[in-house]
Amino acid sequence: MQEFISKHITSHFPKMDTEVPLDALDDSAVVDDVVFTIDGHTVNPLFFPGGDIGKIAVSGTVNDISVMGAKPIGIASSVVLEEGLDADIVDRVMKSMGDTAAYAGVPIVTGDTKVMGAGELDKMVVSTAAIGKRPDYLDHDMEVANSYRKVDSRWCSDSNTRPGDVIIVSGYMGDHGIALLSFREGYGFDSVIESDVQPLNKMIEKGLRVGGIVAMKDPTRGGLANTLNEWAGKSKCQLDIDEECIPLRDGVVSACELLGIEPLNIGNEGKCVISVVPEMAEEVLKAIRSTPEGKDAAIIGKASEGPGRVVLRTEIGGRRILEPPSGDPVPRIC
Amino acid sequence: MQEFISKHITSHFPKMDTEVPLDALDDSAVVDDVVFTIDGHTVNPLFFPGGDIGKIAVSGTVNDISVMGAKPIGIASSVVLEEGLDADIVDRVMKSMGDTAAYAGVPIVTGDTKVMGAGELDKMVVSTAAIGKRPDYLDHDMEVANSYRKVDSRWCSDSNTRPGDVIIVSGYMGDHGIALLSFREGYGFDSVIESDVQPLNKMIEKGLRVGGIVAMKDPTRGGLANTLNEWAGKSKCQLDIDEECIPLRDGVVSACELLGIEPLNIGNEGKCVISVVPEMAEEVLKAIRSTPEGKDAAIIGKASEGPGRVVLRTEIGGRRILEPPSGDPVPRIC
């Protein structure tokens, strides 16, 4: 997929000189101090335990803005509907978008609606874009980090991690993908796993107000394995992760064993990975844990000198390289 | 459609206090001096005389930002593809997006790609968002306008027109819709009508640098009839339009006669309607005409005291009310 995108999509777009450009493939772009992101949503089914396409659409863009360290200030929504789609379904999705936006405190400021014929589109596609501005608390966060060592980008960019930095995850991994998969395929596991989809802007603001965070990312497509490998590559350092420290629900672990899926490759929609200078790690963790979205946060490892790779220390004391996932184990989960 | 949108979509979104909010249903929203817009594109077929879905997607959002008086500074693209869609088709559309963005001088800064199964989506949907900032030349434009009379909004909003203002269109009306319709349905009219799809930001900047423009809008869905009626309603004045002054190609007129369609109800993708204080009308017209995009621009009427309606003076000296179109005469044209 990444190869298809670079070959057939981004290669045709003119190269431009912006602070965080398209090439950086970060969560959002930064143009003239405006942070800007877009995502298309095709999740199937539209409603699932813990959420729906509307909650994903709003949370996803709010989170993409927030993990740059920015404050989201507006959402735009483009909805494409299948002709004749039940108005009740539209109502439920739009109410969920509105409720999620209200919870996040970010207004939906503009939108567009189109209709495609029955047979041309399965139910609906929702694309959401969001914009954000640089808040005072990001300046504060970076000042704290810079008081310990120089940080390259003034945004929480993927390339900012350095040896010594501590890696935090904000909660359980894999819930969203497994919730979708088990609901969709009707596996009927004993315990219903609910999606974690939620906006993280308030939790992130709390962390930044403590200070010392240098990078953040929401581990969506490709899960934690993908996020950590992207960071290791872009930051040119090794990430040493303790497998037993990664929060994983028993239900997710057993579902993954049954299905032969690596839980760290599974997408999340309401979680965040945080890289923080070591001196501030415990305080940031405490702040994140004080929020409902981050109550299960944990330190999972740290960065070290080494090639851009991820080394997993397994529970029995072994070590293995955690490779980025080669394909999407669960398609159409967002 | 408008009724469906207000009942089932926007009614669920929380009301927020922004300078140009969702309720204003203007071309773009304005949040904290960032102008922001989004549009979904489902045009069928993907390629047509004069353009393609990629050119529409970039031009449409660039124009929505520009008609607010803002300078577009970045585009975001969300592409949803049918699984197995020919990579050549993707290449052609993305190259067209890149070329159009380069022509407009506005970078595509961020994007997202999703895939839906064959049978779940017909070929592709492209949603584009854009952001813009307030340029110096808009301040200049508004200063000039305010030197003649008070202008309500500091952006080129739909509600700014007042009695006496002169109405300009930037060129021929109806080309895009008729190009699509005749190509799609294979009517085989003698002359091929080409779509007018094009970015208008450079033409609009020229007009604003002259000064005195108070409102602009691109007459897309619902055509000129819809745009003028929206203006008349939101500005609470009457618009007196000379039918014979509206630029219409012979091919468009004869196609419309044959098909029983009102040409003023047909969507355009590279045209702009401009409302300007009377003292500056001729100078603005001259500036618009000096650009390739506006060479066929014409003054078509003026605003007067009266109810929010559009009165068309016909060529034989009669008068009729130009109603807003009740439905879309040509669906899936953008």
Coordinates of C-alpha atoms in Angstrom, one line a residue, chain A:
Chain A
M1 CA 0.0 0.0 0.0
Q2 CA 2.8 2.5 0.9
E3 CA 4.5 1.6 -2.3
F4 CA 1.4 2.0 -4.3
I5 CA 0.8 5.4 -2.7
S6 CA 4.3 6.7 -3.4
K7 CA 4.4 5.3 -7.0
H8 CA 0.9 6.3 -8.2
I9 CA -0.2 9.1 -5.9
T10 CA 2.3 11.3 -4.2
S11 CA 4.9 11.1 -7.0
H12 CA 2.5 13.2 -9.2
F13 CA 2.2 16.0 -6.7
P14 CA 4.6 18.9 -7.0
K15 CA 7.3 19.2 -4.4
M16 CA 6.8 22.1 -2.1
D17 CA 8.8 23.7 0.6
T18 CA 6.7 23.6 3.8
E19 CA 7.7 23.1 7.4
V20 CA 6.3 19.5 7.7
P21 CA 5.7 18.6 4.0
L22 CA 3.9 15.7 2.3
D23 CA 7.2 13.8 1.9
A24 CA 7.6 13.6 5.7
L25 CA 4.5 11.4 5.7
D26 CA 3.8 12.6 9.2
D27 CA 0.3 12.6 10.8
S28 CA -0.4 16.1 9.6
A29 CA 1.2 18.7 7.4
V30 CA 2.3 22.1 8.7
V31 CA 1.8 25.1 6.4
D32 CA 2.5 28.6 7.6
D33 CA 1.9 27.4 11.2
V34 CA -1.4 25.9 10.4
V35 CA -1.5 22.1 11.0
F36 CA -3.7 20.3 8.4
T37 CA -4.8 16.7 8.0
I38 CA -7.4 14.6 6.1
D39 CA -8.6 11.0 6.3
G40 CA -11.1 9.0 4.4
H41 CA -13.2 6.5 6.3
T42 CA -14.7 3.3 4.9
V43 CA -15.1 1.2 8.0
N44 CA -17.3 -1.8 7.6
P45 CA -19.7 -2.2 9.3
L46 CA -20.7 1.4 10.0
F47 CA -21.6 0.6 13.6
F48 CA -19.6 -1.7 15.9
P49 CA -19.1 -2.2 19.7
G50 CA -17.7 1.0 21.1
G51 CA -18.2 3.2 18.1
D52 CA -19.2 3.9 14.5
I53 CA -17.8 5.6 11.3
G54 CA -18.8 9.0 12.6
K55 CA -16.9 8.7 15.9
I56 CA -13.9 7.4 14.0
A57 CA -14.0 10.2 11.4
V58 CA -14.0 13.0 14.0
S59 CA -11.6 11.3 16.5
G60 CA -9.1 10.4 13.7
T61 CA -8.6 13.9 12.5
V62 CA -8.7 15.4 15.9
N63 CA -6.0 12.9 16.9
D64 CA -3.8 13.5 13.8
I65 CA -3.7 17.2 14.6
S66 CA -3.2 16.6 18.3
V67 CA -0.2 14.2 18.0
M68 CA 1.7 17.0 16.2
G69 CA 1.4 19.0 19.4
A70 CA -1.2 21.3 17.9
K71 CA -4.6 22.4 19.2
P72 CA -7.4 21.3 16.8
I73 CA -9.7 24.3 16.0
G74 CA -12.0 23.1 13.3
I75 CA -13.2 20.0 11.4
A76 CA -14.5 19.7 7.9
S77 CA -16.7 16.8 6.8
S78 CA -17.3 15.4 3.3
V79 CA -20.0 12.7 3.2
V80 CA -20.8 10.6 0.2
L81 CA -24.0 8.6 0.5
E82 CA -25.5 5.7 -1.4
E83 CA -28.8 6.9 -2.9
G84 CA -31.7 5.7 -0.8
L85 CA -29.7 4.9 2.3
D86 CA -32.0 4.9 5.3
A87 CA -32.2 8.4 6.8
D88 CA -32.0 6.8 10.3
I89 CA -28.5 5.6 9.5
V90 CA -27.4 9.0 8.3
D91 CA -28.9 10.5 11.5
R92 CA -27.1 8.1 13.8
V93 CA -23.7 8.7 12.1
M94 CA -24.1 12.5 12.0
K95 CA -25.2 12.6 15.6
S96 CA -22.2 10.6 16.6
M97 CA -20.0 13.0 14.7
G98 CA -21.6 15.9 16.4
D99 CA -21.4 14.3 19.9
T100 CA -17.7 13.4 19.4
A101 CA -16.9 16.9 18.2
A102 CA -18.7 18.4 21.2
Y103 CA -16.8 16.1 23.5
A104 CA -13.5 17.1 22.0
G105 CA -14.6 20.7 22.0
V106 CA -13.7 21.1 18.3
P107 CA -16.4 22.5 16.0
I108 CA -17.4 21.0 12.6
V109 CA -17.2 24.2 10.7
T110 CA -17.8 23.2 7.1
G111 CA -19.0 20.3 5.0
D112 CA -20.2 18.8 1.8
T113 CA -22.7 16.0 0.9
K114 CA -22.8 14.0 -2.3
V115 CA -24.9 11.1 -3.5
M116 CA -23.9 8.1 -5.6
G117 CA -26.4 5.7 -7.2
A118 CA -27.3 2.4 -5.5
G119 CA -24.7 -0.1 -6.7
E120 CA -22.1 2.6 -7.1
L121 CA -21.3 2.9 -3.4
D122 CA -21.8 0.6 -0.4
K123 CA -23.7 2.8 2.2
M124 CA -21.3 5.7 2.8
V125 CA -17.8 7.2 2.8
V126 CA -16.9 10.0 5.3
S127 CA -13.8 12.0 4.7
T128 CA -12.8 14.5 7.4
A129 CA -10.2 17.1 7.5
A130 CA -9.1 19.2 10.4
I131 CA -7.0 22.2 11.1
G132 CA -5.0 23.1 14.2
K133 CA -2.9 26.0 15.6
R134 CA 0.2 26.1 17.6
P135 CA -0.8 26.5 21.3
D136 CA 1.2 28.1 24.1
Y137 CA 1.4 24.7 25.8
L138 CA 3.4 23.3 22.9
D139 CA 5.9 26.1 23.2
H140 CA 6.1 25.3 26.9
D141 CA 6.5 21.5 26.2
M142 CA 9.4 22.1 23.8
E143 CA 11.1 24.6 26.1
V144 CA 11.2 21.9 28.8
A145 CA 12.5 19.3 26.3
N146 CA 15.1 21.7 25.0
S147 CA 16.3 22.5 28.5
Y148 CA 17.6 18.9 28.6
R149 CA 18.8 18.5 25.0
K150 CA 18.2 20.0 21.5
V151 CA 15.0 18.9 19.8
D152 CA 15.2 19.1 16.0
S153 CA 11.6 20.0 15.0
R154 CA 9.4 22.5 16.9
W155 CA 6.5 20.1 16.3
C156 CA 6.1 16.6 17.8
S157 CA 7.4 15.1 14.6
D158 CA 8.2 11.4 13.9
S159 CA 11.9 12.2 13.6
N160 CA 12.4 13.8 17.0
T161 CA 13.2 10.7 19.1
R162 CA 16.8 10.4 20.4
P163 CA 18.7 7.7 22.4
G164 CA 17.6 7.8 26.0
D165 CA 14.0 8.9 25.3
V166 CA 11.3 7.0 27.0
I167 CA 8.4 5.5 25.1
I168 CA 4.9 5.6 26.6
V169 CA 1.7 4.1 25.2
S170 CA -1.5 5.6 26.4
G171 CA -3.4 2.4 27.0
Y172 CA -4.3 -1.1 25.7
M173 CA -3.2 -2.0 22.2
G174 CA -5.3 -3.7 19.5
D175 CA -8.8 -3.2 20.9
H176 CA -10.2 -1.4 17.9
G177 CA -9.0 -3.9 15.3
I178 CA -10.1 -6.9 17.3
A179 CA -13.5 -5.3 18.2
L180 CA -14.1 -4.8 14.4
L181 CA -12.9 -8.2 13.3
S182 CA -14.7 -10.2 15.9
F183 CA -17.9 -8.3 15.4
R184 CA -17.7 -8.4 11.7
E185 CA -16.8 -12.0 11.3
G186 CA -19.1 -13.1 14.2
Y187 CA -16.4 -15.0 16.0
G188 CA -18.4 -14.7 19.2
F189 CA -15.5 -14.6 21.7
D190 CA -16.6 -14.9 25.3
S191 CA -15.9 -11.3 26.1
V192 CA -16.9 -8.5 23.8
I193 CA -13.9 -6.3 23.0
E194 CA -15.0 -2.7 22.5
S195 CA -13.2 -0.3 20.1
D196 CA -11.1 2.3 21.8
V197 CA -12.1 5.0 19.3
Q198 CA -12.0 8.4 21.1
P199 CA -10.5 11.9 20.7
L200 CA -7.3 12.3 22.5
N201 CA -6.8 16.1 22.4
K202 CA -7.5 16.7 26.1
M203 CA -5.2 13.9 27.3
I204 CA -2.5 15.2 25.0
E205 CA -2.9 18.7 26.2
K206 CA -2.4 17.5 29.8
G207 CA 0.9 15.8 28.8
L208 CA 2.2 18.8 26.9
R209 CA 1.5 21.1 29.8
V210 CA 3.9 19.0 31.9
G211 CA 6.5 19.2 29.1
G212 CA 9.3 17.2 27.6
I213 CA 7.3 15.3 25.0
V214 CA 9.2 15.3 21.7
A215 CA 7.1 13.0 19.5
M216 CA 3.6 11.5 19.4
K217 CA 1.8 9.3 17.0
D218 CA -1.6 7.4 17.0
P219 CA -0.9 3.8 16.1
T220 CA -3.7 3.3 13.6
R221 CA -3.0 1.3 10.4
G222 CA -0.3 -1.2 11.1
G223 CA -0.6 -0.8 14.9
L224 CA 2.2 -0.3 17.3
A225 CA 4.6 -2.3 15.2
N226 CA 4.2 0.2 12.3
T227 CA 4.4 3.3 14.5
L228 CA 7.6 2.2 16.3
N229 CA 9.3 1.2 13.1
E230 CA 8.4 4.5 11.5
W231 CA 9.9 6.4 14.4
A232 CA 13.0 4.2 14.5
G233 CA 13.6 4.8 10.8
K234 CA 12.9 8.5 10.8
S235 CA 14.7 9.2 14.0
K236 CA 17.7 6.9 13.1
C237 CA 17.8 5.2 16.4
Q238 CA 16.9 1.8 18.0
L239 CA 13.8 1.4 20.1
D240 CA 14.1 -1.2 22.8
I241 CA 10.7 -2.4 23.9
D242 CA 9.7 -4.7 26.8
E243 CA 7.0 -6.9 25.5
E244 CA 5.6 -7.6 29.0
C245 CA 5.1 -3.8 29.5
I246 CA 2.8 -3.4 26.5
P247 CA -0.8 -3.2 27.8
L248 CA -2.8 -6.0 26.1
R249 CA -6.2 -7.2 27.2
D250 CA -6.5 -11.0 27.7
G251 CA -9.4 -11.0 25.2
V252 CA -7.2 -9.4 22.5
V253 CA -4.3 -11.8 23.2
S254 CA -6.5 -14.9 22.9
A255 CA -8.4 -13.6 19.9
C256 CA -5.0 -12.9 18.2
E257 CA -3.7 -16.4 19.1
L258 CA -6.9 -18.0 17.7
L259 CA -6.7 -16.0 14.5
G260 CA -2.9 -16.1 14.0
I261 CA -2.5 -12.4 14.1
E262 CA 0.2 -10.3 15.7
P263 CA -1.6 -8.0 18.2
L264 CA 1.1 -5.3 17.7
N265 CA 0.1 -5.1 14.0
I266 CA -3.5 -4.2 14.8
G267 CA -4.8 -0.7 14.3
N268 CA -6.1 1.4 17.2
E269 CA -8.3 4.5 17.0
G270 CA -8.0 6.1 20.4
K271 CA -4.4 5.5 21.6
C272 CA -1.2 7.4 21.3
V273 CA 2.5 6.5 21.5
I274 CA 4.6 9.2 23.2
S275 CA 8.3 9.8 23.1
V276 CA 9.6 11.9 26.0
V277 CA 12.9 13.1 27.3
P278 CA 13.9 10.7 30.2
E279 CA 14.0 13.4 32.9
M280 CA 10.3 14.1 32.4
A281 CA 9.0 10.6 31.7
E282 CA 7.4 9.8 35.0
E283 CA 5.7 13.2 35.3
V284 CA 4.3 12.9 31.8
L285 CA 3.1 9.4 32.5
K286 CA 1.4 10.6 35.7
A287 CA -0.4 13.4 33.8
I288 CA -1.5 11.0 31.0
R289 CA -2.8 8.5 33.6
S290 CA -4.8 11.2 35.3
T291 CA -7.1 11.4 32.3
P292 CA -9.9 9.0 31.4
E293 CA -8.4 8.4 28.0
G294 CA -4.9 7.6 29.4
K295 CA -5.7 5.8 32.7
D296 CA -4.0 2.6 31.5
A297 CA -0.9 4.3 30.1
A298 CA 2.5 2.6 30.6
I299 CA 6.2 3.0 29.8
I300 CA 7.1 0.3 27.3
G301 CA 10.7 1.0 26.6
K302 CA 13.3 3.5 25.4
A303 CA 15.4 4.6 22.5
S304 CA 19.1 3.7 22.3
E305 CA 22.0 4.2 19.9
G306 CA 21.6 1.7 17.0
P307 CA 20.2 1.3 13.6
G308 CA 16.7 2.4 12.9
R309 CA 15.0 -0.7 14.1
V310 CA 12.7 -2.0 16.9
V311 CA 14.0 -4.7 19.3
L312 CA 11.4 -6.5 21.4
R313 CA 12.6 -8.0 24.7
T314 CA 10.3 -11.0 25.2
E315 CA 8.9 -12.1 28.5
I316 CA 11.2 -15.1 28.7
G317 CA 14.2 -12.9 28.3
G318 CA 14.8 -13.3 24.6
R319 CA 15.1 -10.6 22.0
R320 CA 13.6 -10.3 18.5
I321 CA 13.4 -7.7 15.9
L322 CA 9.8 -6.3 15.6
E323 CA 9.3 -5.9 11.9
P324 CA 6.8 -3.5 10.4
P325 CA 3.7 -5.4 9.2
S326 CA 3.9 -6.3 5.6
G327 CA 0.2 -6.1 4.9
D328 CA -3.0 -5.0 6.7
P329 CA -4.2 -8.0 8.8
V330 CA -7.7 -6.4 9.2
P331 CA -8.8 -4.3 6.2
R332 CA -11.5 -1.6 6.3
I333 CA -11.2 -1.0 10.1
C334 CA -11.3 2.8 9.7

